[in-house]
Coordinates of C-alpha atoms in Angstrom, one line a residue:
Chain A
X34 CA 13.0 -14.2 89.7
X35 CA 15.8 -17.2 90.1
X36 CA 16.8 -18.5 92.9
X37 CA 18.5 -21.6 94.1
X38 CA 18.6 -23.1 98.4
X39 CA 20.7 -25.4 99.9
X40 CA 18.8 -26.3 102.9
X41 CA 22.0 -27.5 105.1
X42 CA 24.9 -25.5 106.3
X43 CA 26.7 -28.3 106.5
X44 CA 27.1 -32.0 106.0
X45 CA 29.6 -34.7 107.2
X46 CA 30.3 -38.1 105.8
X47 CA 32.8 -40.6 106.2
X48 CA 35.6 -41.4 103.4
X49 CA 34.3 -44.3 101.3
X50 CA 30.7 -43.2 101.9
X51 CA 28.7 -41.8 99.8
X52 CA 27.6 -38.3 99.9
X53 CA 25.1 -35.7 98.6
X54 CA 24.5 -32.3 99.0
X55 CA 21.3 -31.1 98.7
X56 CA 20.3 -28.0 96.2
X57 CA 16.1 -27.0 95.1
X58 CA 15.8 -23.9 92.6
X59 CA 13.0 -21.7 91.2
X60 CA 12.8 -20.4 87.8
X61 CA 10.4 -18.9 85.4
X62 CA 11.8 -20.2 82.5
X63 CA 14.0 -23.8 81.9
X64 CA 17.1 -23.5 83.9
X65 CA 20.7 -24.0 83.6
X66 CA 22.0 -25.6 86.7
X67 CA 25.6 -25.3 87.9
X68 CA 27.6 -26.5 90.9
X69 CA 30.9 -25.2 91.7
X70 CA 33.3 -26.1 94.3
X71 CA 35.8 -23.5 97.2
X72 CA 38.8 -24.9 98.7
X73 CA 40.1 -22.1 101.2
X74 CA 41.3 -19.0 99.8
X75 CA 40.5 -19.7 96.6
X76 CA 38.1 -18.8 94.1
X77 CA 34.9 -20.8 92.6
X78 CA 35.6 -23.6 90.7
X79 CA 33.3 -24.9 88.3
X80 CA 32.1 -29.1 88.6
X81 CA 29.3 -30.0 86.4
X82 CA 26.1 -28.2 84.5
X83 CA 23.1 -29.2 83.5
X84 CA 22.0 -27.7 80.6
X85 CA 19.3 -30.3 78.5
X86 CA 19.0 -33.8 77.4
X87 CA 20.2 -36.6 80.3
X88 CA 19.2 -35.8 83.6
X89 CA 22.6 -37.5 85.4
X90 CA 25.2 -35.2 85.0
X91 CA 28.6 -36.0 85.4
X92 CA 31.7 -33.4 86.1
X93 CA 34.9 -33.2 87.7
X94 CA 36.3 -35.0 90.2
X95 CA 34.0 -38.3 90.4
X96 CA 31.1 -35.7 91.5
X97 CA 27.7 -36.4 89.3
X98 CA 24.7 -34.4 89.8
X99 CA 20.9 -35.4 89.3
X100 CA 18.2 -33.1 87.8
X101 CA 14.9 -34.0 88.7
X102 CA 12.3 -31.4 87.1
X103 CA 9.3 -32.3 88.9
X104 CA 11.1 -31.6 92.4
X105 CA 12.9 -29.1 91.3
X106 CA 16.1 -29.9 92.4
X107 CA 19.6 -31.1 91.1
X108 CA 21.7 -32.4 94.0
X109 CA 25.0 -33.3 94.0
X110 CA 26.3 -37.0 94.3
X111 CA 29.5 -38.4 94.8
X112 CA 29.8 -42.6 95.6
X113 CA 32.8 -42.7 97.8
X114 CA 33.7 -39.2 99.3
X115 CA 37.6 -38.4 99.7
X116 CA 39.2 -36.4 102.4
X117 CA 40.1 -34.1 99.6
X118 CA 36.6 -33.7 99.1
X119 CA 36.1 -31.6 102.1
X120 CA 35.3 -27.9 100.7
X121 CA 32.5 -25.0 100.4
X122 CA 29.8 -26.5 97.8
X123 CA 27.9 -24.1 96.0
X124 CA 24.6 -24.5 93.7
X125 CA 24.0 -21.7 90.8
X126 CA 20.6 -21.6 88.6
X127 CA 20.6 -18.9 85.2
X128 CA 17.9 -19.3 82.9
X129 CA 18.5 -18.6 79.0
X130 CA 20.3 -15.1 78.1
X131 CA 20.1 -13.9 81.5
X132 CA 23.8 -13.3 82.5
X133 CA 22.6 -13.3 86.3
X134 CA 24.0 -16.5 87.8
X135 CA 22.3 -17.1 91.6
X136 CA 23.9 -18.7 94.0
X137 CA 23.0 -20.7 96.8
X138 CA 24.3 -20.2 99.9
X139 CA 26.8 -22.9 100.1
X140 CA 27.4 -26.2 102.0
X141 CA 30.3 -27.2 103.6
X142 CA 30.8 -30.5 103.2
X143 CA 33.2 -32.4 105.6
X144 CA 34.8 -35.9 104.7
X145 CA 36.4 -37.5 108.1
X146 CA 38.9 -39.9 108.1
Chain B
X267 CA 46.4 -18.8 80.5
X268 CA 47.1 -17.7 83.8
X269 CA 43.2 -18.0 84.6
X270 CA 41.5 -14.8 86.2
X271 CA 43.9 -12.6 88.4
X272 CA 43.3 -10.5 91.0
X273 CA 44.9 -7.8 93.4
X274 CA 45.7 -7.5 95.6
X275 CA 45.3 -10.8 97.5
X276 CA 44.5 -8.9 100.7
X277 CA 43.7 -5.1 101.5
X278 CA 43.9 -3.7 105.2
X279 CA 42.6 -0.1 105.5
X280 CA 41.2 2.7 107.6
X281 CA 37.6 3.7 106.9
X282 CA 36.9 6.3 104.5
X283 CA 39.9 5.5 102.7
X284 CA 39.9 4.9 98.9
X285 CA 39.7 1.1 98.0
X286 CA 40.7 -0.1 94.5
X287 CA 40.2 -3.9 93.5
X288 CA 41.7 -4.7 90.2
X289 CA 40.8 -7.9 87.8
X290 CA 42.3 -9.6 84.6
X291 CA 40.0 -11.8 82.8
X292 CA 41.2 -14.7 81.1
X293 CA 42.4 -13.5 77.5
X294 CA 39.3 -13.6 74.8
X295 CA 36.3 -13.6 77.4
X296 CA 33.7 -11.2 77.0
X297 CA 32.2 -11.2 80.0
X298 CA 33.4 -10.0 83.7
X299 CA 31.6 -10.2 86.4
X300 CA 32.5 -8.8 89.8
X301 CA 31.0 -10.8 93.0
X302 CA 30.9 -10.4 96.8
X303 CA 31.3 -13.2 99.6
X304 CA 30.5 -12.9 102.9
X305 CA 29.0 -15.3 105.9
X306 CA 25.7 -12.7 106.4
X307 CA 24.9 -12.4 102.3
X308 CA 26.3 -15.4 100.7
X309 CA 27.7 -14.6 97.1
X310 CA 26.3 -11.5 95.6
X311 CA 26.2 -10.4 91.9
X312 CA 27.8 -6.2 91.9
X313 CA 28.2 -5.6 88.6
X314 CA 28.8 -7.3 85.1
X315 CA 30.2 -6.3 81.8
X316 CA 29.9 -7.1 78.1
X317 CA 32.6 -6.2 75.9
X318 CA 33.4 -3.6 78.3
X319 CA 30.0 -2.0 78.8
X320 CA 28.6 -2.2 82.2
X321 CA 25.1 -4.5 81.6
X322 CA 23.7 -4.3 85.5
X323 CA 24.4 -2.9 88.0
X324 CA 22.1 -3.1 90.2
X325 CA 23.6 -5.3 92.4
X326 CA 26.2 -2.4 94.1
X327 CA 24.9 -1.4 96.9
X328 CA 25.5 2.2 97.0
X329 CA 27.1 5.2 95.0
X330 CA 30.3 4.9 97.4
X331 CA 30.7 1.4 94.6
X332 CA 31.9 2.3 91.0
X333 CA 33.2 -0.3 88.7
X334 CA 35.1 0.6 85.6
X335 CA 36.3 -2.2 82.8
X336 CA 38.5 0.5 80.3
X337 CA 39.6 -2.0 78.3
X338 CA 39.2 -6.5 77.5
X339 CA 41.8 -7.3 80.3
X340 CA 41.3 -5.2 82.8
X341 CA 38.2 -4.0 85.3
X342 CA 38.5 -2.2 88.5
X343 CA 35.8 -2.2 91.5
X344 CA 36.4 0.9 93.6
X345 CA 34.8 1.9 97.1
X346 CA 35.1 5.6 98.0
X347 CA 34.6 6.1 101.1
X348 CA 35.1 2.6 102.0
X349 CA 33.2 1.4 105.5
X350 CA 33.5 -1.5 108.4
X351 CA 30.8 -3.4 106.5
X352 CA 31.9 -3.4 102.8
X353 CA 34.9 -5.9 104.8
X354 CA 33.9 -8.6 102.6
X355 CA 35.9 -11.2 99.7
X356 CA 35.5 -9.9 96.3
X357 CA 35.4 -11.9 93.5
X358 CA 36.1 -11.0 90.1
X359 CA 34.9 -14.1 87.5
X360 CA 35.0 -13.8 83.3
X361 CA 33.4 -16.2 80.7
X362 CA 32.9 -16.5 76.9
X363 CA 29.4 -16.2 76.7
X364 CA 27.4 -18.6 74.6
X365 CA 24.1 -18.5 75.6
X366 CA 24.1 -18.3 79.5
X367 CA 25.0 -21.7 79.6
X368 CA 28.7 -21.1 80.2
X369 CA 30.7 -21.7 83.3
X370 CA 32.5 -18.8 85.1
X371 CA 36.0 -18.7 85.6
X372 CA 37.0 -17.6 89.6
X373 CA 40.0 -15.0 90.7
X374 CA 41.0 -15.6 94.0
X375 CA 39.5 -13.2 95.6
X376 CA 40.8 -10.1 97.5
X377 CA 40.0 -10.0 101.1
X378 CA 38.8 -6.4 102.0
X379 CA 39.0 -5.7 105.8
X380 CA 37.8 -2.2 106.6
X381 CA 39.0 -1.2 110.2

């Protein structure tokens, strides 16, 4: 089975400082890693993937994400957060031709003036 | 493209009333997913389709959930009788599948309070 753990609720950082949100998964087979991004009342938006090949990912926003296969974990980077930044952060694992995306629980991350 | 759209935005009811969620799926995907948000469970996987043929659905909880996709653009998830605890967002998401390695695409939710 596939699953994915963000081991904090929450995590506040100071704008200009950089920030990362932490995400670990388990798979039987290679994974797909995703991270997608809730502002209130809204839906899931998708940031970045990591499907092969280079292990720094980078997606929208300024965010960039890290695989790292021997810890088993991709976290999520950004090197100056934004106000704007401040959202529900959410990691997802699939493995190949399994249509059953997990998600994490979610982070909230908090950027303070 | 308008994206995924759902409705209604917000749904108030009595328990053991008759809940209907509808979804549109962005034009041309072939996959539609329908999820469940709340602070107890996180994000939960219902129910997904492939060209309109329910793949697994072992994520609904009980028979009182039935899901329905009669045609490419348009799905329902309905609760009969609905209950206090099903008071949840619901999230309807569609993608072009490719391999797994494709990105969902998000409604906005409908926010289900079940008095």
């Amino acid at each position: 089975a596939q699953s994915v753990a963000q081991p904090e609720d929450q995590v506040n950082v100071a704008e200009g400082n950089p920030l990362t949100v932490k995400c670990t998964y388990s798979v039987s087979g290679n994974p797909y890693l995703f991270w997608y991004v809730q502002y209130p009342n809204r839906g899931l938006q998708f940031l970045l993937k990591y499907i092969t090949g280079d292990n720094l990912v980078k997606g929208s926003y300024g965010f960039e994400a890290e695989f790292n296969k021997s810890q088993t974990s991709f976290h999520l980077k950004k090197p100056s957060a934004l106000v704007s930044d401040s959202a529900l952060y959410f990691c997802a694992v699939r493995i190949y031709n399994n249509n059953d995306m997990r998600f994490g629980a979610g982070t909230r991350l908090t950027v303070k003036p | 493209d308008a994206g995924v759209i759902q409705s209604p935005r917000h749904e108030v009811t009595e328990m053991g009333q008759e809940v209907t969620l509808r979804c549109k799926p962005i034009s041309g995907h072939d996959y539609l997913f329908w999820y469940r948000q709340t602070m107890m469970r996180g994000l939960e996987l219902l129910i997904y389709f492939n060209n309109n043929v329910p793949i697994d659905d072992s994520g609904m909880p009980e028979d009182r959930f039935s899901a329905k996709m009669p045609n490419a653009s348009f799905s329902t998830l309905k609760i009969q009788p609905s209950e206090p605890r099903d008071s949840a967002v619901y999230f309807c998401a569609s993608s072009l599948r490719t391999g797994g390695f494709e990105k969902l695409f998000f409604g906005s939710g409908t926010q289900l309070s079940v008095l």
